[in-house]
PDB file of C-alpha atoms in Angstrom:
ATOM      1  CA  UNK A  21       0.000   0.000   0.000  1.00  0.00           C
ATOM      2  CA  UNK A  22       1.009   3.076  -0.542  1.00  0.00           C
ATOM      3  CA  UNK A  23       0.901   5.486   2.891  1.00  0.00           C
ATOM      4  CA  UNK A  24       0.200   9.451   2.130  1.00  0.00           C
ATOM      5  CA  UNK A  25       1.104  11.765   5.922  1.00  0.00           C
ATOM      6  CA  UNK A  26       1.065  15.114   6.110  1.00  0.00           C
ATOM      7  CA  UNK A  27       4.345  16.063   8.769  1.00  0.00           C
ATOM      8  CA  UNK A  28       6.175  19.090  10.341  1.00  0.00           C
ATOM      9  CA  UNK A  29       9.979  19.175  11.165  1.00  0.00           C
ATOM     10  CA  UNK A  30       9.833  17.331  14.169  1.00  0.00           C
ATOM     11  CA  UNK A  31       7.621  14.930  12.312  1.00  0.00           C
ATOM     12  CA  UNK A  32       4.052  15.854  14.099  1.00  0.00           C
ATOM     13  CA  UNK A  33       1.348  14.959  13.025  1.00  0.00           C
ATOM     14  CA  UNK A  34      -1.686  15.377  15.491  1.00  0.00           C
ATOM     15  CA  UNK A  35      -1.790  17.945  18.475  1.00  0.00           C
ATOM     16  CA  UNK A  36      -4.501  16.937  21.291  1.00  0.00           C
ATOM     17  CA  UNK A  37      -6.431  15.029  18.572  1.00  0.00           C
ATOM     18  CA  UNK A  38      -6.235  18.076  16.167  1.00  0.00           C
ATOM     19  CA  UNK A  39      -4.834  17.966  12.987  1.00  0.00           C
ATOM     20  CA  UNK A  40      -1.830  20.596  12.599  1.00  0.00           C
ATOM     21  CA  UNK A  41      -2.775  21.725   9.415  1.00  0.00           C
ATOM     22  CA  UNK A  42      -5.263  22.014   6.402  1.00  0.00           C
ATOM     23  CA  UNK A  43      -3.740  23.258   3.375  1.00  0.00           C
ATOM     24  CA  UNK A  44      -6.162  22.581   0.359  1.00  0.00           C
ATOM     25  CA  UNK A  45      -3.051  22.249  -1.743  1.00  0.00           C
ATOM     26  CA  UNK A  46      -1.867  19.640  -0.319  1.00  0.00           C
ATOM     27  CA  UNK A  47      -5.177  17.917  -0.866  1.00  0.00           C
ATOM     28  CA  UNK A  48      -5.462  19.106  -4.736  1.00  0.00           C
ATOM     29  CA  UNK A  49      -1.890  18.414  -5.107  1.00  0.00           C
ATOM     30  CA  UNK A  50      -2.747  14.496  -3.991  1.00  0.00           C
ATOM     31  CA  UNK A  51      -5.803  14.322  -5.709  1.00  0.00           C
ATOM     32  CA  UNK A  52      -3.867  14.965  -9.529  1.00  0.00           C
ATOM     33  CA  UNK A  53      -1.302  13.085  -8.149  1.00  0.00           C
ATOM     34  CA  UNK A  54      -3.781  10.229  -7.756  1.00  0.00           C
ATOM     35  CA  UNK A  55      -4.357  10.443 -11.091  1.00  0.00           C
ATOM     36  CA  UNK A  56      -8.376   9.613 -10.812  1.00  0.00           C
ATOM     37  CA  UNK A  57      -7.291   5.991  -8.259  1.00  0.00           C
ATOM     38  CA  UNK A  58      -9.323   5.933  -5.063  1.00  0.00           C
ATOM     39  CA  UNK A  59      -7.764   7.407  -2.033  1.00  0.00           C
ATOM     40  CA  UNK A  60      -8.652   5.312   1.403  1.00  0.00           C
ATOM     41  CA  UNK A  61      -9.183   7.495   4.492  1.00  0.00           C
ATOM     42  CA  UNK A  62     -10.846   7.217   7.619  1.00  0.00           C
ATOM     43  CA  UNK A  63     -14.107   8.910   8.671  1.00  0.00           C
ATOM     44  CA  UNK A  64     -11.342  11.652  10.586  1.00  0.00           C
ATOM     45  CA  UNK A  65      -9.836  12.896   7.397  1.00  0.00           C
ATOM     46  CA  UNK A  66     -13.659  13.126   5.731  1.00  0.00           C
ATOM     47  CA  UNK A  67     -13.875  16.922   6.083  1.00  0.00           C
ATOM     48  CA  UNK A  68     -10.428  18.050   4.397  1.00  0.00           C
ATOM     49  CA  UNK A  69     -11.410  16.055   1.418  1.00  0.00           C
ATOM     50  CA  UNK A  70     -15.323  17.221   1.085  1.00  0.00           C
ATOM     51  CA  UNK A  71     -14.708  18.763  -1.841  1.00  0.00           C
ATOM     52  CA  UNK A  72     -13.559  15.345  -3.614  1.00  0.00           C
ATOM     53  CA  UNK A  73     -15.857  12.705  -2.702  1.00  0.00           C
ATOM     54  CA  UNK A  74     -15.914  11.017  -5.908  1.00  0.00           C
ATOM     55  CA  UNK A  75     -12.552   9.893  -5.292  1.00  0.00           C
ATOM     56  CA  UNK A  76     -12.542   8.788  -1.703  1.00  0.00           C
ATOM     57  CA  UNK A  77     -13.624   5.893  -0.013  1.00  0.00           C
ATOM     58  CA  UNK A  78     -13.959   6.053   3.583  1.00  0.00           C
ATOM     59  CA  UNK A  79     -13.526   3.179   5.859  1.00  0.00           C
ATOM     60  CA  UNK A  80     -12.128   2.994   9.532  1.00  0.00           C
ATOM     61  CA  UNK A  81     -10.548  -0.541   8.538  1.00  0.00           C
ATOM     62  CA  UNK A  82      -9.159   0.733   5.628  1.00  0.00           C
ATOM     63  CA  UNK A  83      -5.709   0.119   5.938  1.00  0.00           C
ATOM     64  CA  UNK A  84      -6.722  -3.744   6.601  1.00  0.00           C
ATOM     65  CA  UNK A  85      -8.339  -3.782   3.207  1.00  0.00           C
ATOM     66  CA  UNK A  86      -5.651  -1.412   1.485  1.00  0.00           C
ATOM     67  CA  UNK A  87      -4.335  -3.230  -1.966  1.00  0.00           C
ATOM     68  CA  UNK A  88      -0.945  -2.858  -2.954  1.00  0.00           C
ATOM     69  CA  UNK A  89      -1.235  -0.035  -4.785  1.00  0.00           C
ATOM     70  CA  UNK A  90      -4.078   2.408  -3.181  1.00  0.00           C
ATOM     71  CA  UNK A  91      -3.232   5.665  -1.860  1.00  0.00           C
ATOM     72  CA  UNK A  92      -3.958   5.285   2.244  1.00  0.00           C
ATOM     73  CA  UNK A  93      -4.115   9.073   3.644  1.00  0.00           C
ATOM     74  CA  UNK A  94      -3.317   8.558   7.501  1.00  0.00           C
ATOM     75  CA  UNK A  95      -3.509  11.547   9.905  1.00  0.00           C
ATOM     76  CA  UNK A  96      -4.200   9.476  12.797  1.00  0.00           C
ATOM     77  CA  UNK A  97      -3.454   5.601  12.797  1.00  0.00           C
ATOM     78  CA  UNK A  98      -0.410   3.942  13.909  1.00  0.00           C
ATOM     79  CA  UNK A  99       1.419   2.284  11.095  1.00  0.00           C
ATOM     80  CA  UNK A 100       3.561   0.055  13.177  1.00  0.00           C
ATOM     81  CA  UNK A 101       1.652  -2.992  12.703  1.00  0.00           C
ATOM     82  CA  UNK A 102       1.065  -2.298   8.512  1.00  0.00           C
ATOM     83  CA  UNK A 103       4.763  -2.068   8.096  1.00  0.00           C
ATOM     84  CA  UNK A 104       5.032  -4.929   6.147  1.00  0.00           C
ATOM     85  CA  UNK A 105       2.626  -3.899   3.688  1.00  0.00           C
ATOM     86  CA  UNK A 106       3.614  -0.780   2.985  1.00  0.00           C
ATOM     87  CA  UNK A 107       5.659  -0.172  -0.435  1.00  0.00           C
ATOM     88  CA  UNK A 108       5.849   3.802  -0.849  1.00  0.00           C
ATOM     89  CA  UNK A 109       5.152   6.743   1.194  1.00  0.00           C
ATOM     90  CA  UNK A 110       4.058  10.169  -0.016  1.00  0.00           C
ATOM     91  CA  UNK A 111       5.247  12.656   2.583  1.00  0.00           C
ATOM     92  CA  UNK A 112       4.137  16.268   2.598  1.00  0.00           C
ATOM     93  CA  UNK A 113       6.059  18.762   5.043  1.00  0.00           C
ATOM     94  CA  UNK A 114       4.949  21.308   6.476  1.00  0.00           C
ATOM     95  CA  UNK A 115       8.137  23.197   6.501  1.00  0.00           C
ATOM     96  CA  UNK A 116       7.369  24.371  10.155  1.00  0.00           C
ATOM     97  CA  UNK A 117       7.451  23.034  13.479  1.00  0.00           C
ATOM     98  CA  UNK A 118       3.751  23.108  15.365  1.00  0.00           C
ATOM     99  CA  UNK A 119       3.215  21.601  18.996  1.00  0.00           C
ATOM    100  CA  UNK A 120       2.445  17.694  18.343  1.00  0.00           C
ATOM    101  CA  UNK A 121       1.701  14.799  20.683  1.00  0.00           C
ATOM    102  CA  UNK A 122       1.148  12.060  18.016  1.00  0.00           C
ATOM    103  CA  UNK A 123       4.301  11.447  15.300  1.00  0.00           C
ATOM    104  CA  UNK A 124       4.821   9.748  12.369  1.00  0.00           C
ATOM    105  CA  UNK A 125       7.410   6.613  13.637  1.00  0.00           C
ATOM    106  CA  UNK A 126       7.818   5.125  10.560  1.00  0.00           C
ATOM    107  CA  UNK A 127      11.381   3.758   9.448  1.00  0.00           C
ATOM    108  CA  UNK A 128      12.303   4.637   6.203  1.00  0.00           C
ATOM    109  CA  UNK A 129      15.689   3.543   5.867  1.00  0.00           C
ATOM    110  CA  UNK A 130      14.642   0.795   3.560  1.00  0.00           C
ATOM    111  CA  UNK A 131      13.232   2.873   1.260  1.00  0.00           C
ATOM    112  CA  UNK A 132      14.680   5.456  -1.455  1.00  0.00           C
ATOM    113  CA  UNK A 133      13.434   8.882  -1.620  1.00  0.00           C
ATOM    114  CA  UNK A 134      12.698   9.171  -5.573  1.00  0.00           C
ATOM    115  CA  UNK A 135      10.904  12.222  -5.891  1.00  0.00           C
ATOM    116  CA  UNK A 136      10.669  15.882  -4.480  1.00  0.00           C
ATOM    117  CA  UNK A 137       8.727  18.507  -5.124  1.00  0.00           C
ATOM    118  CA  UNK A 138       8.160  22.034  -3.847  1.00  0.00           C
ATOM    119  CA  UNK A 139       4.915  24.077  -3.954  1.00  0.00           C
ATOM    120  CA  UNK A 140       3.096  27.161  -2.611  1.00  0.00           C
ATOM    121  CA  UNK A 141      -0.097  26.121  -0.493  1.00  0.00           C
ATOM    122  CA  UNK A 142      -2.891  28.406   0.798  1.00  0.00           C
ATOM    123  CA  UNK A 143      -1.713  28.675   4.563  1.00  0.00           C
ATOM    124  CA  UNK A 144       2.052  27.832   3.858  1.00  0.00           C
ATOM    125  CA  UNK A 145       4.367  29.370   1.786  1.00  0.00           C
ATOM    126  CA  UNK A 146       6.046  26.052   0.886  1.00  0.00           C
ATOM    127  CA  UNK A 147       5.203  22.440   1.180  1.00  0.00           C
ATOM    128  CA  UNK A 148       7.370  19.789  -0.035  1.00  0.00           C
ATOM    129  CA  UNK A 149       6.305  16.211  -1.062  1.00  0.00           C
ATOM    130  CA  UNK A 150       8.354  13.478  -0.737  1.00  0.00           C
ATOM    131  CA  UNK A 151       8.164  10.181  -2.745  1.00  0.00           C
ATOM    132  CA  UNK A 152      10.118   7.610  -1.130  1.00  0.00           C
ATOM    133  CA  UNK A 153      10.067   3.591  -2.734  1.00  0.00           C
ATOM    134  CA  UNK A 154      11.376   0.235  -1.953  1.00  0.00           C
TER     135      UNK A 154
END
């Protein structure tokens, strides 16, 4: 599966159940990106992605049914116990540091970063995505 987090500096994701951030260009960004595929989220991330519901499914077990290639946007799951499953990761940055209490812990030093990309969002003057593969 293919794993899509949004991250600041010190690689936060949540703050007291709170996302840190909602930058719609991070969302149209990964909606071309998904090139018209499904993207899996859970019923936490429905809001940010309101204005794309053709495209979503929503499903609080969706990383148990995830495929090998669907996008997975996670905001607020654990992905210890999917590591095995997991073949990319999409990684947007936040170029910032915001107060966190939930991080993204996943080990990439198995995969390759093969893609980078800068941008201008709404609330952020630059966001960078990361494509990292096995």
């Amino acid at each position: 599966m293919i794993i899509v987090v949004c991250i600041d500096d010190n690689d936060g994701m949540l703050f007291n159940n709170r996302r840190q951030s909602r930058d719609k260009a991070v969302i149209y960004d990964l909606i071309k990106y998904s090139n018209g595929s499904k993207i899996l989220i859970n019923e936490f991330s429905k809001t940010i992605f309101s204005d794309y519901e053709n495209n979503i499914i929503i499903s609080d077990s969706f990383l148990n049914n995830a495929k090998e290639n669907d996008l997975c946007f996670v905001e607020n799951v654990d992905l210890s116990e999917f590591k095995d499953k997991i073949n990319k990761f999409i990684i947007y940055h936040w170029n910032r540091a915001y107060p966190a209490d939930f991080y993204f812990n996943s080990d990439l030093s198995n995969f390759k970063l093969t893609e980078a990309k800068e941008f201008t969002g709404n609330s952020h003057d630059k966001i960078t995505r990361e494509i990292y593969s096995l």
